[in-house]
Short mmCIF file of C-alpha atoms and ligand atoms in Angstrom, two decimals:
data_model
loop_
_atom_site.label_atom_id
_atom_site.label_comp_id
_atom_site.label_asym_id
_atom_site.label_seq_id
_atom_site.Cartn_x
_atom_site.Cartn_y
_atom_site.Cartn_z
CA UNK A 1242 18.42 7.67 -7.02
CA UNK A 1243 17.29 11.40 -6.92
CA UNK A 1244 19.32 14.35 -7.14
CA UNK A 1245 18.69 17.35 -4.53
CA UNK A 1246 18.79 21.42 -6.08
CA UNK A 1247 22.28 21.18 -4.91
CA UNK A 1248 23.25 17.98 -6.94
CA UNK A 1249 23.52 15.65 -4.11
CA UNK A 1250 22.17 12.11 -4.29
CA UNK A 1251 20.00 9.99 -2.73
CA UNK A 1252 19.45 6.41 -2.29
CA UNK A 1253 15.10 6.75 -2.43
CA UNK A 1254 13.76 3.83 0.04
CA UNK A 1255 10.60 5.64 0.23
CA UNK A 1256 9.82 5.07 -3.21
CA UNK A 1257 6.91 7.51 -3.18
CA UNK A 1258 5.29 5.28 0.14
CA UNK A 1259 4.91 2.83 -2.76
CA UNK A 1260 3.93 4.38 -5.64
CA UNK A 1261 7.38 3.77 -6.95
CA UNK A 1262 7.53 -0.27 -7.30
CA UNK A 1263 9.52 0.22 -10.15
CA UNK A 1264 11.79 2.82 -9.58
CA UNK A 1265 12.01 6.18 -10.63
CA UNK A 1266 11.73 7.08 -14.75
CA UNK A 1267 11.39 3.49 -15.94
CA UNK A 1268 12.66 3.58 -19.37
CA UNK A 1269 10.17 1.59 -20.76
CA UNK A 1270 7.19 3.40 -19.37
CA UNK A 1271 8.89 7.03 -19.91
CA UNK A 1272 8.93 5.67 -23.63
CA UNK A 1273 5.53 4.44 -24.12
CA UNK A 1274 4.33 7.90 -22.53
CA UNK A 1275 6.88 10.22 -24.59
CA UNK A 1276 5.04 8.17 -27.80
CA UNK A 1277 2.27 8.67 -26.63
CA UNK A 1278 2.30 12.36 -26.05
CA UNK A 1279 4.41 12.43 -29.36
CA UNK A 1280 1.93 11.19 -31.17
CA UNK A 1281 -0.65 13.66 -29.70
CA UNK A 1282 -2.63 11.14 -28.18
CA UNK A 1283 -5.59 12.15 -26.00
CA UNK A 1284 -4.75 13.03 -22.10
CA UNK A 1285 -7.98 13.33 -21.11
CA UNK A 1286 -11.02 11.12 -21.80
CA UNK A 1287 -13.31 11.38 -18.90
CA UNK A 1288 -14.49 7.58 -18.21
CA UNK A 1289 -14.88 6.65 -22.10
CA UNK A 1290 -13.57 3.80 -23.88
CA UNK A 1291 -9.96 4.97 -25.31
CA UNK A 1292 -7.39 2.61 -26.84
CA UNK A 1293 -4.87 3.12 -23.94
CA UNK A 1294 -7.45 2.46 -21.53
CA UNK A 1295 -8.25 -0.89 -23.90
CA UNK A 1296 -4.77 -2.11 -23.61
CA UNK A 1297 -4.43 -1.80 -19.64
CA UNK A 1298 -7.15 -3.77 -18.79
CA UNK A 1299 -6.51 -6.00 -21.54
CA UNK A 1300 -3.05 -6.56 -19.98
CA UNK A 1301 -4.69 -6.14 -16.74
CA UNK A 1302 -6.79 -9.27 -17.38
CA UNK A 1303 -4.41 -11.60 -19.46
CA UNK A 1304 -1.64 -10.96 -16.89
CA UNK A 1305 -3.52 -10.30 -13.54
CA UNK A 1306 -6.62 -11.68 -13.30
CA UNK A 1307 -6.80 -14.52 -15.56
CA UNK A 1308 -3.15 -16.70 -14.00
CA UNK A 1309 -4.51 -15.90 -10.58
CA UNK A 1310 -8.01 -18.02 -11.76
CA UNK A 1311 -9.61 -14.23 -10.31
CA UNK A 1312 -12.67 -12.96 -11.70
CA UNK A 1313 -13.13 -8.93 -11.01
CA UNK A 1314 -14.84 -5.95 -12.53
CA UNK A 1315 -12.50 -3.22 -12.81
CA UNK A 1316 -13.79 -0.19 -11.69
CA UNK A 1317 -11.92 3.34 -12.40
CA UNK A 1318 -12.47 5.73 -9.33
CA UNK A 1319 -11.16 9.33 -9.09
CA UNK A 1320 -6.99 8.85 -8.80
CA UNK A 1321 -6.31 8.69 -5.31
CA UNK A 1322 -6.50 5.44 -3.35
CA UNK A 1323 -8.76 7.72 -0.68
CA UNK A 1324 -11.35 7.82 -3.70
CA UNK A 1325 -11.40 3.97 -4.39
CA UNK A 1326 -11.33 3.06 -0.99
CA UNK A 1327 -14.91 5.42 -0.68
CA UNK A 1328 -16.14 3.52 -3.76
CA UNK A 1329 -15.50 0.39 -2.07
CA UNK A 1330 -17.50 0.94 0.93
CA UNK A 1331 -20.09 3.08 -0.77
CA UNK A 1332 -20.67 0.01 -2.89
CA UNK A 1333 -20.36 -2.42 0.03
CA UNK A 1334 -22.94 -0.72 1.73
CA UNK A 1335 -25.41 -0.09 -0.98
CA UNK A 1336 -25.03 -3.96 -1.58
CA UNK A 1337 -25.55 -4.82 1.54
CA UNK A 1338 -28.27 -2.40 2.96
CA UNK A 1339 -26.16 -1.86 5.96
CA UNK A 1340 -23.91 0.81 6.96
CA UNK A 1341 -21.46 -0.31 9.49
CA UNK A 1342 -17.90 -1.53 8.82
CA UNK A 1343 -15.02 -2.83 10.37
CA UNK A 1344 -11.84 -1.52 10.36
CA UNK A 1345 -8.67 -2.36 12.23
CA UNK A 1346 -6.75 -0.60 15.08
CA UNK A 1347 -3.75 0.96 12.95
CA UNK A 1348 -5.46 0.74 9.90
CA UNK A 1349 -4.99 3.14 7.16
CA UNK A 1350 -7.17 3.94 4.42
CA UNK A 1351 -6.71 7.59 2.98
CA UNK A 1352 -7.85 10.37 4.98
CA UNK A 1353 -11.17 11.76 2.94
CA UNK A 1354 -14.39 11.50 5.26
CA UNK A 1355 -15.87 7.93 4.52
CA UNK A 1356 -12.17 6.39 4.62
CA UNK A 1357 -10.47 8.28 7.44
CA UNK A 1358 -13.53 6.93 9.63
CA UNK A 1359 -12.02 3.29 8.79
CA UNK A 1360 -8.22 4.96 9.14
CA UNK A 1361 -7.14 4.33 13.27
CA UNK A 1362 -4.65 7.05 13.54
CA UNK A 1363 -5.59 9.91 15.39
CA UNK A 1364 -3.29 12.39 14.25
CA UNK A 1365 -5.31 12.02 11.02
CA UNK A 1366 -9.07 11.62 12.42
CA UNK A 1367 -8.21 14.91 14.49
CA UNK A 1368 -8.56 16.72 10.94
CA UNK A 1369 -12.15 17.30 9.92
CA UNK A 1370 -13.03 18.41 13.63
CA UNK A 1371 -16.90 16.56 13.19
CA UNK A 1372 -17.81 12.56 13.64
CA UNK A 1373 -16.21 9.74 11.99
CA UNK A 1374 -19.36 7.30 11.90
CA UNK A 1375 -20.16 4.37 10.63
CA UNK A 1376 -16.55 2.25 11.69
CA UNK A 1377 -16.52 -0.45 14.38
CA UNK A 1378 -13.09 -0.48 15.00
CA UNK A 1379 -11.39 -3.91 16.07
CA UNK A 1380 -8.05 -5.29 16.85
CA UNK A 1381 -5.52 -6.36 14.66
CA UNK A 1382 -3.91 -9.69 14.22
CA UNK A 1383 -1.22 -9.34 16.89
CA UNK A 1384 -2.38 -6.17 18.49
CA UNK A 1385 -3.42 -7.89 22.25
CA UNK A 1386 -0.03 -9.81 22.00
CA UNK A 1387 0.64 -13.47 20.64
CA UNK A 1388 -1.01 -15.09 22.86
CA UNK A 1389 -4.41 -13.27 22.01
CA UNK A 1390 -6.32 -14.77 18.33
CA UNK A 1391 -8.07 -11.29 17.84
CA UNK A 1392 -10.30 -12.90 15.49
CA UNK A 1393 -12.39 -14.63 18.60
CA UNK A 1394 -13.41 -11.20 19.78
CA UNK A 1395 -14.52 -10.87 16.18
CA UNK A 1396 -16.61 -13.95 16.12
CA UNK A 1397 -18.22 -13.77 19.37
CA UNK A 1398 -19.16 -10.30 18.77
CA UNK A 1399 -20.88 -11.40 15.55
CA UNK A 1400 -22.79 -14.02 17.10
CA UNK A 1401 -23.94 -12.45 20.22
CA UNK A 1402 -26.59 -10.17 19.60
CA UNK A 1403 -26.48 -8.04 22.41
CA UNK A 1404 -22.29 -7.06 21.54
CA UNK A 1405 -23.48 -3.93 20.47
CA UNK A 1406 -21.65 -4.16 16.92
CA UNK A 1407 -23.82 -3.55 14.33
CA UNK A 1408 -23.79 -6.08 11.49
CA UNK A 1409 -20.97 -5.09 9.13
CA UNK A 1410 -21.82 -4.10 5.20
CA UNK A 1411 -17.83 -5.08 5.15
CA UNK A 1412 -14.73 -5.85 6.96
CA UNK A 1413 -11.82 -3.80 5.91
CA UNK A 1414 -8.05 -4.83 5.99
CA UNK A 1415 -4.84 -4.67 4.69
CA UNK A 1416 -2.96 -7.61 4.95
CA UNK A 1417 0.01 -5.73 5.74
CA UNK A 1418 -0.57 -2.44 7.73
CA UNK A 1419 1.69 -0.12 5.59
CA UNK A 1420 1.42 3.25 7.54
CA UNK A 1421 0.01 1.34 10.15
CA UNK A 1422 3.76 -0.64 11.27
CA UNK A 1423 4.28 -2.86 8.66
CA UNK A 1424 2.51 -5.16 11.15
CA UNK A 1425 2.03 -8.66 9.47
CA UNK A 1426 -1.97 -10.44 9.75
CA UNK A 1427 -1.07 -14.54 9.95
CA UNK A 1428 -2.59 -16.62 7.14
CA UNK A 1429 -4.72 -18.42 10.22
CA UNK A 1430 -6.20 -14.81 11.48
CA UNK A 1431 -6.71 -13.67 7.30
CA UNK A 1432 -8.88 -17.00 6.55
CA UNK A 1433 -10.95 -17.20 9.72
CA UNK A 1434 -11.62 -13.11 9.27
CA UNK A 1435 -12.60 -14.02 5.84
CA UNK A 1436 -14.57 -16.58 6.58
CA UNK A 1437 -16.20 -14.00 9.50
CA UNK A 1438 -17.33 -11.96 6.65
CA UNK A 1439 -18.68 -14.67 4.42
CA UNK A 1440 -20.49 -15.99 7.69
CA UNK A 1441 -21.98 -12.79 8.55
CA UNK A 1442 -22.84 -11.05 5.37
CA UNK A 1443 -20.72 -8.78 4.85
CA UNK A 1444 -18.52 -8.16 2.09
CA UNK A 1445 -14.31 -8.70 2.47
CA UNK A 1446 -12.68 -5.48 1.43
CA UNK A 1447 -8.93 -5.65 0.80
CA UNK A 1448 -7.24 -2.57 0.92
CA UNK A 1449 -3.99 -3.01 -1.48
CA UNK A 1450 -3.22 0.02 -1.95
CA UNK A 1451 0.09 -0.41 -0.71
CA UNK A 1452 1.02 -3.98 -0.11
CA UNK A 1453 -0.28 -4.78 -3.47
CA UNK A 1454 1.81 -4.22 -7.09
CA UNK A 1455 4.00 -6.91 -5.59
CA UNK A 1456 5.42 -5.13 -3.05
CA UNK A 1457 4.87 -8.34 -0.66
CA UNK A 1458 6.27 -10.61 -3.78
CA UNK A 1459 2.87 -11.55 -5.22
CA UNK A 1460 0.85 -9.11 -7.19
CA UNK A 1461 -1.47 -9.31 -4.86
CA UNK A 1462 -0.92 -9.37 -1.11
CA UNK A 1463 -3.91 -11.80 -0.08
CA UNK A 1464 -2.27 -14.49 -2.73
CA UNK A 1465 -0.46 -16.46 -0.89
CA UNK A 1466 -3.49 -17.22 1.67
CA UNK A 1467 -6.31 -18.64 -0.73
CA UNK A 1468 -8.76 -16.19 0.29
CA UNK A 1469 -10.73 -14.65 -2.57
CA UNK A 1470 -11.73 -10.66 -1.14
CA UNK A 1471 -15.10 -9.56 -2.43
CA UNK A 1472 -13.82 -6.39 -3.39
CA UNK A 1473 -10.03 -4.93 -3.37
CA UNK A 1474 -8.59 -1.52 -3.69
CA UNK A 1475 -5.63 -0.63 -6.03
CA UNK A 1476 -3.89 2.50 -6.52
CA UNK A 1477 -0.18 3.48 -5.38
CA UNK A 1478 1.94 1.66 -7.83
CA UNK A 1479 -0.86 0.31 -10.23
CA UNK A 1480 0.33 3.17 -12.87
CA UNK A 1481 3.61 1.75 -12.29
CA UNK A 1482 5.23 5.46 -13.24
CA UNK A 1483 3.87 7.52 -10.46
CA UNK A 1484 0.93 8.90 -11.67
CA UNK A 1485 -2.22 9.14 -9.76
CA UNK A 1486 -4.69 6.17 -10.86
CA UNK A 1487 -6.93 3.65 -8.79
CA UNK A 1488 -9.31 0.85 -9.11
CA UNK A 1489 -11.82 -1.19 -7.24
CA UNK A 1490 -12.34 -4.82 -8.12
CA UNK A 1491 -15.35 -6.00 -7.61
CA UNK A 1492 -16.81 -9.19 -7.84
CA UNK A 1493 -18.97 -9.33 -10.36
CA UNK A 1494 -22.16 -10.44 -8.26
CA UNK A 1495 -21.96 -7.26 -6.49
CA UNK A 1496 -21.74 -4.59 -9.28
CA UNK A 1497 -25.03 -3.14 -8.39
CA UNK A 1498 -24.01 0.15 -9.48
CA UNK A 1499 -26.40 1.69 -11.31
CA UNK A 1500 -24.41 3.80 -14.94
CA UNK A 1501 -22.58 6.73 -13.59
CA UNK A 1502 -24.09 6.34 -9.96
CA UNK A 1503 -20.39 6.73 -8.44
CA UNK A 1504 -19.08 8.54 -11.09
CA UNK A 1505 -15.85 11.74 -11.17
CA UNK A 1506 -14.20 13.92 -14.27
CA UNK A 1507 -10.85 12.31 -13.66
CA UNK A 1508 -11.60 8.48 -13.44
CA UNK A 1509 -9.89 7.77 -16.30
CA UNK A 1510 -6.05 8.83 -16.41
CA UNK A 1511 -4.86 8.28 -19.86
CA UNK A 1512 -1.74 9.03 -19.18
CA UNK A 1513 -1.47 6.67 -16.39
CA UNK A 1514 -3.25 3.89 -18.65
CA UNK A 1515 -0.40 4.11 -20.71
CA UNK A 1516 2.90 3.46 -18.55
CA UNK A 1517 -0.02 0.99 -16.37
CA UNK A 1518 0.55 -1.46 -19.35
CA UNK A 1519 3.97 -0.80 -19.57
CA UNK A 1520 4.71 -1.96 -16.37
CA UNK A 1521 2.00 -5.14 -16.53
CA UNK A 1522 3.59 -6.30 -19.55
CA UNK A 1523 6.82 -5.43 -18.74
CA UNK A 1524 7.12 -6.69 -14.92
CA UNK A 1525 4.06 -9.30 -14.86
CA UNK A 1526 4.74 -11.26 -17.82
CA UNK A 1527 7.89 -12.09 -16.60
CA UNK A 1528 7.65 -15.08 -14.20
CA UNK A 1529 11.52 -14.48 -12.84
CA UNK A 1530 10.39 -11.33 -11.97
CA UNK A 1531 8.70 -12.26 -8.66
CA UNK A 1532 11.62 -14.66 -7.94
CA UNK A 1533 13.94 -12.03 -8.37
CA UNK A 1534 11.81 -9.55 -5.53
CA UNK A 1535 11.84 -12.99 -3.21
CA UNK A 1536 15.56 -13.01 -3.42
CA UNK A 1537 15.73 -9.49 -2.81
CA UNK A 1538 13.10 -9.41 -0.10
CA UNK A 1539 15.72 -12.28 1.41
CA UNK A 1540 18.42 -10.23 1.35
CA UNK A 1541 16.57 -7.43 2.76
CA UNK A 1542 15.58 -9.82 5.72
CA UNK A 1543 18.76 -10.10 6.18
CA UNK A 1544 20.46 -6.70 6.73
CA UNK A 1545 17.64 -5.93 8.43
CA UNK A 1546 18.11 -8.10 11.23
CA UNK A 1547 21.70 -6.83 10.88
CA UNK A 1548 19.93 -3.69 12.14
CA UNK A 1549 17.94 -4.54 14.76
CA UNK A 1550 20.44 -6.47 16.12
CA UNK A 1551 22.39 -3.53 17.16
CA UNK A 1552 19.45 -1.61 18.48
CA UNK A 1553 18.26 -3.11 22.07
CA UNK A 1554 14.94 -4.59 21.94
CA UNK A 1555 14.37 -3.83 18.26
CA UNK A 1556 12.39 -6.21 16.29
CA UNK A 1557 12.47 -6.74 12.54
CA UNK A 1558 8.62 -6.06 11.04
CA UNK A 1559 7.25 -6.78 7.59
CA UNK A 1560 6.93 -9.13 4.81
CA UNK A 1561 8.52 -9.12 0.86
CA UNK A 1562 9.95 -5.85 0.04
CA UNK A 1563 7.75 -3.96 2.43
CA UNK A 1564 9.91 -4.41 5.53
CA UNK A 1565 11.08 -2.28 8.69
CA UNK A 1566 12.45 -2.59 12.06
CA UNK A 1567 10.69 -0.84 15.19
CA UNK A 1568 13.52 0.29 16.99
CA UNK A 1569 10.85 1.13 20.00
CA UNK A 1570 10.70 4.87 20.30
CA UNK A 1571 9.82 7.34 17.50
CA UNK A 1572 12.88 9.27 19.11
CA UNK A 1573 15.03 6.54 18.11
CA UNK A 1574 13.41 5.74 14.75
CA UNK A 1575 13.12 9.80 14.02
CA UNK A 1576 17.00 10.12 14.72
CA UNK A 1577 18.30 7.03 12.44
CA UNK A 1578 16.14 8.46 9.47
CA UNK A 1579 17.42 11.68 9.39
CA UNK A 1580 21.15 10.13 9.74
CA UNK A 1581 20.12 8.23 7.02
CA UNK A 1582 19.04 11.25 5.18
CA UNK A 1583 22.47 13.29 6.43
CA UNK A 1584 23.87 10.35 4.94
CA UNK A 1585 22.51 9.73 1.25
CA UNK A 1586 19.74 7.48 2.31
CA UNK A 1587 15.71 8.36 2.33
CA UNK A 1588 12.93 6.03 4.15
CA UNK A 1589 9.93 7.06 5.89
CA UNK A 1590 9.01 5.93 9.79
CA UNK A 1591 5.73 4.14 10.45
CA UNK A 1592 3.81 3.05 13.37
CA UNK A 1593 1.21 3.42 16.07
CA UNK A 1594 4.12 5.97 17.36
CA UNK A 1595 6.44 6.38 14.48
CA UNK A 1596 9.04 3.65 15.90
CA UNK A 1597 9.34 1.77 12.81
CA UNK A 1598 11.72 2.68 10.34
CA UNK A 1599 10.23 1.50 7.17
CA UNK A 1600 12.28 0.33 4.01
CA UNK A 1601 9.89 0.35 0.55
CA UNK A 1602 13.10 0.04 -1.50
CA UNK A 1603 11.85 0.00 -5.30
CA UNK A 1604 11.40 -3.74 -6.02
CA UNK A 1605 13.63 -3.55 -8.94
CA UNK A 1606 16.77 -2.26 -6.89
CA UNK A 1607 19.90 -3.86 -7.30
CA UNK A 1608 21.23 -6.04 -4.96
CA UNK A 1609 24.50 -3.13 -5.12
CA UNK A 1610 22.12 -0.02 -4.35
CA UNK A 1611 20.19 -2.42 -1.75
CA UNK A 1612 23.31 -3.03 0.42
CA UNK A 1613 24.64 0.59 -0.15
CA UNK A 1614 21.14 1.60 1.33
CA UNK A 1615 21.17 -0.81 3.79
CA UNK A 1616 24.51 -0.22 4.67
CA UNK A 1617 24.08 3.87 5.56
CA UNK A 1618 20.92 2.47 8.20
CA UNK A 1619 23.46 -0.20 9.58
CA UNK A 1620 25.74 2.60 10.46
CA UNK A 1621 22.94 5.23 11.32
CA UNK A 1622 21.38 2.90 13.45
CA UNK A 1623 25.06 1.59 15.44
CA UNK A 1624 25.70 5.11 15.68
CA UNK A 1625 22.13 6.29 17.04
CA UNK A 1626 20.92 3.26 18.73
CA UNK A 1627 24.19 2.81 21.17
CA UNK A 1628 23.36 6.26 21.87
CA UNK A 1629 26.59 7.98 20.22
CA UNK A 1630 26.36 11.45 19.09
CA UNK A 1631 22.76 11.47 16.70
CA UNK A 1632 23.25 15.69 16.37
CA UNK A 1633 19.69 17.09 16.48
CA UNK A 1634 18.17 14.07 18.49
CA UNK A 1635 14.67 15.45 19.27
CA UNK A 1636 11.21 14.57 17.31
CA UNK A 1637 10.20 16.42 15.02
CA UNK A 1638 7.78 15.41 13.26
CA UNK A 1639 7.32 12.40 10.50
CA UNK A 1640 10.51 12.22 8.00
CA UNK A 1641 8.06 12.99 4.97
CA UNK A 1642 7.87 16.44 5.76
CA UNK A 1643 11.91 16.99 5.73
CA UNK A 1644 11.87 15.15 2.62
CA UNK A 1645 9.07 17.64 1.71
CA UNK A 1646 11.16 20.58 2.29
CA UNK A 1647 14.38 19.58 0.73
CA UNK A 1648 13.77 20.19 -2.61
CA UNK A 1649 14.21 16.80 -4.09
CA UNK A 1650 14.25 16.03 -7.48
CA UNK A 1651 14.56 11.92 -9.68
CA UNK A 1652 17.54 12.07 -10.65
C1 LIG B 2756 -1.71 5.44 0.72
C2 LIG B 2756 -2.81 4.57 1.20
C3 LIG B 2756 -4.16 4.96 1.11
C4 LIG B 2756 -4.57 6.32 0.64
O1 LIG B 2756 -4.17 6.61 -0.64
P1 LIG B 2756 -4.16 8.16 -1.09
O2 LIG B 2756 -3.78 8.12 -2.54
O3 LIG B 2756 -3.13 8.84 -0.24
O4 LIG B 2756 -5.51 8.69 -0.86
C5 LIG B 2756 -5.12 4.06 1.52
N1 LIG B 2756 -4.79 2.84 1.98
C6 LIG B 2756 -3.52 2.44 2.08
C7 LIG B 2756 -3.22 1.07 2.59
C8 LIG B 2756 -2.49 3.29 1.71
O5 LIG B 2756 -1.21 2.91 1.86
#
C-alpha cells in the first residue's frame, strides 16, 4: 500500500516496474539497514571488500548459485540495470572480438547508448538523436504469429554467409519481455536460440533484470528451461528494498576483464548489500516461498482471465507474477489504468503500443490485497471495455508519468 499527500491509499501493482518483489518497507530489511546505519556502518566503499558486501554474496552463493548447480562470477556494475546490461556486452564483445549483437523486436534493455541500441522501442531510440550501431535486431518468439518458429530465420541467417548479419559477440533476451508486453519466449524457441549462440560463437546474454528475483516463480527466469546463459544481468529487485544495485554473472571462462578495466565510484552499494541479504536469506532459504508465488501467480491467472473475458478480443499475457492482459488498444488499456488509479489501484501499461495492462503485484501480496486489486481492474475494465462512461478517455501518455505527478508516498 502507499499513501498519497492527501492520505489516500493505494493498492501498488507496479511495485516499482519490479524493483519491489517484496513489497514496500520489508520489516526485516528496514531492520538490518536501521542496524546498520545505527551502528555507523560504512555507506560508501567504492568496489572494496566490506563485510556487508561479504555476506551478500556469501548468501548470494549458498542460496543462489550453489542449489541451482550454477557457477557465476559476480560482477558489481554502476546501480542501474542500463549499467550492467553495458558491462555485459562490453565484455561479450571484448571476449569475443566481435561487435555485433542480437537483440529482439520489443526488447528492452535500459536506455544508455550501448543498451538502448539493443532496446526496440522507438519512443526511446528517438532520444540521443545520433546512430544506434552495433544491434541486429530479430524477431521475437511469437512476433510473425504462431505459426512462424522465429528461431529458423535465426539459424539460416547464421549459416548463410551472404545474410548480411554479422556474426554476433552475443544474443540478447529476456525470457519474458517486461516493458516489451509481457510477451512469453516458449521453452522450444529459448533452447534452440541458445543452442544458436553456442553454435555460432557467440555468447547467451540473459537480461533478468526484470523477470528475474522470482518474479516468474523461479529465481531465475531461464530455470525452468535447462539452458545455462553465458552471462545474465541482475538489478531491479536484487537489493530486495528498492535501492539501486546490479550485477553481471559471468561465467567464469569469460572473465577476461583485465582489474578495474570496467570499473565506476558507485559499484558497490553498501547499503543495498545489506537489505540484498536480507531478502536472500529471508525469501530464498525458504523453499515454500516459491510455492507460495506459484499459488499466487495461479490465482492471478485466474482473475485475469476474469478480465479479459469481459474485454472483446483481449488476451491474457505473461507468466508467474509478471502477468497482464492486452486489451488491444493503448486507448483501452490507458483508460482502465487510470480507473484503476481513480479507484485505489496502481499498474503500469506495456507493449509494442501500450495495450497491455501489466500487473507486477509484489510477490509477497496477500491473497486479500490480490483480489481487492484485482477486483478494482475487474470493474475498471467491465466499465471501460463495454464502453460505459471511462471520463477522460483519450491517451495520454504512459500511466508512470501520472503516477509521477501524484505525489505518492509507501505508506
Ligand atoms: C528496467 C530494465 C532495464 C533497465 O534498467 P534501468 O535500471 O532502468 O537502467 C533493462 N532491462 C530490463 C529487462 C528492464 O526491465
Amino acid at each position: 500500500m502507499v499513501r498519497d499527500v492527501s492520505g489516500r491509499e493505494y493498492l501498488d501493482f507496479v511495485a516499482g516496474a519490479g524493483s519491489l518483489n517484496y513489497g514496500h518497507n520489508d520489516p526485516d530489511m528496514r531492520d538490518a539497514l536501521i542496524s546498520h546505519l545505527e551502528q555507523r556502518g560504512m555507506s560508501h566503499s567504492l568496489d572494496l571488500s566490506s563485510s556487508s558486501k561479504s555476506a551478500f554474496l556469501r548468501a548470494f552463493e549458498s542460496l543462489v548459485l550453489l542449489p541451482r548447480d550454477l557457477d557465476y562470477r559476480v560482477q558489481f556494475t554502476g546501480p542501474t540495470g542500463a549499467n550492467a546490461v553495458e558491462a555485459a556486452l562490453k565484455l561479450a564483445r571484448k571476449v569475443t572480438g566481435r561487435t555485433n549483437v542480437v537483440a529482439f523486436t520489443n526488447g528492452f534493455h535500459g536506455v544508455s547508448l550501448g543498451a538502448l541500441a539493443a532496446t526496440g522501442n522507438r519512443h526511446h531510440r528517438g532520444g540521443p538523436q545520433i546512430p544506434l550501431p552495433g544491434v541486429t535486431r530479430m524477431p521475437y518468439d511469437g512476433y510473425q504469429g504462431a505459426g512462424v518458429d522465429t528461431a529458423d530465420l535465426l539459424a539460416r541467417m547464421l549459416q548463410d554467409p551472404s545474410s548480411g548479419l554479422d556474426a554476433p559477440a552475443a544474443i540478447l533476451l529476456e525470457t519474458v519481455q517486461g516493458e516489451g508486453g509481457l510477451n512469453v519466449a516458449s521453452a522450444g524457441w529459448l533452447r534452440r536460440i541458445a543452442e544458436l549462440a553456442r553454435s555460432s560463437g557467440a555468447l547467451l546474454v540473459v537480461d533478468d533484470i526484470q523477470a528475474g528475483c522470482g518474479r516468474t516463480g523461479s529465481f531465475f527466469s531461464f530455470e525452468p528451461y535447462g539452458i545455462v546463459p553465458d552471462l545474465v544481468v541482475l538489478s531491479k529487485s536484487i537489493s530486495g528494498y528498492g535501492l539501486p544495485m546490479a550485477l553481471l554473472l559471468i561465467r567464469p571462462e569469460f572473465d577476461v576483464w583485465q582489474p578495474g578495466e570496467h570499473n565506476g565510484t558507485f559499484r558497490g552499494n553498501v547499503h543495498a548489500f545489506v537489505t540484498a541479504q536480507v531478502a536472500l536469506t529471508k525469501f530464498w532459504s525458504d523453499p515454500t516461498f516459491t510455492d507460495e508465488v506459484a499459488r499466487r501467480a495461479d490465482l492471478l491467472a485466474v482473475r485475469l482471465a476474469e478480465v479479459a473475458d469481459v474485454v472483446p478480443d483481449a488476451v491474457v499475457k505473461g507468466r508467474g507474477m509478471m502477468r497482464g492482459v492486452d486489451v488491444g488498444s493503448e486507448e483501452l488499456a490507458s483508460a482502465i489504468s487510470r480507473r484503476c488509479f481513480g479507484n485505489g489501484l496502481m499498474l503500469e501499461t506495456a507493449g509494442s503500443h501500450d495495450q497491455v495492462v501489466k500487473v507486477m503485484a509484489p510477490l509477497t501480496t496477500s491473497d486479500e490485497l490480490l483480489n481487492r486489486g484485482m477486483d478494482i481492474l475487474l470493474a475498471a475494465a467491465q466499465s471501460v471495455g463495454t464502453g460505459q462512461s471511462v471520463g477522460a478517455r483519450r491517451s495520454v501518455g504512459p500511466a508512470r508519468d501520472v503516477l509521477g505527478a501524484s505525489g505518492l508516498v509507501p505508506a
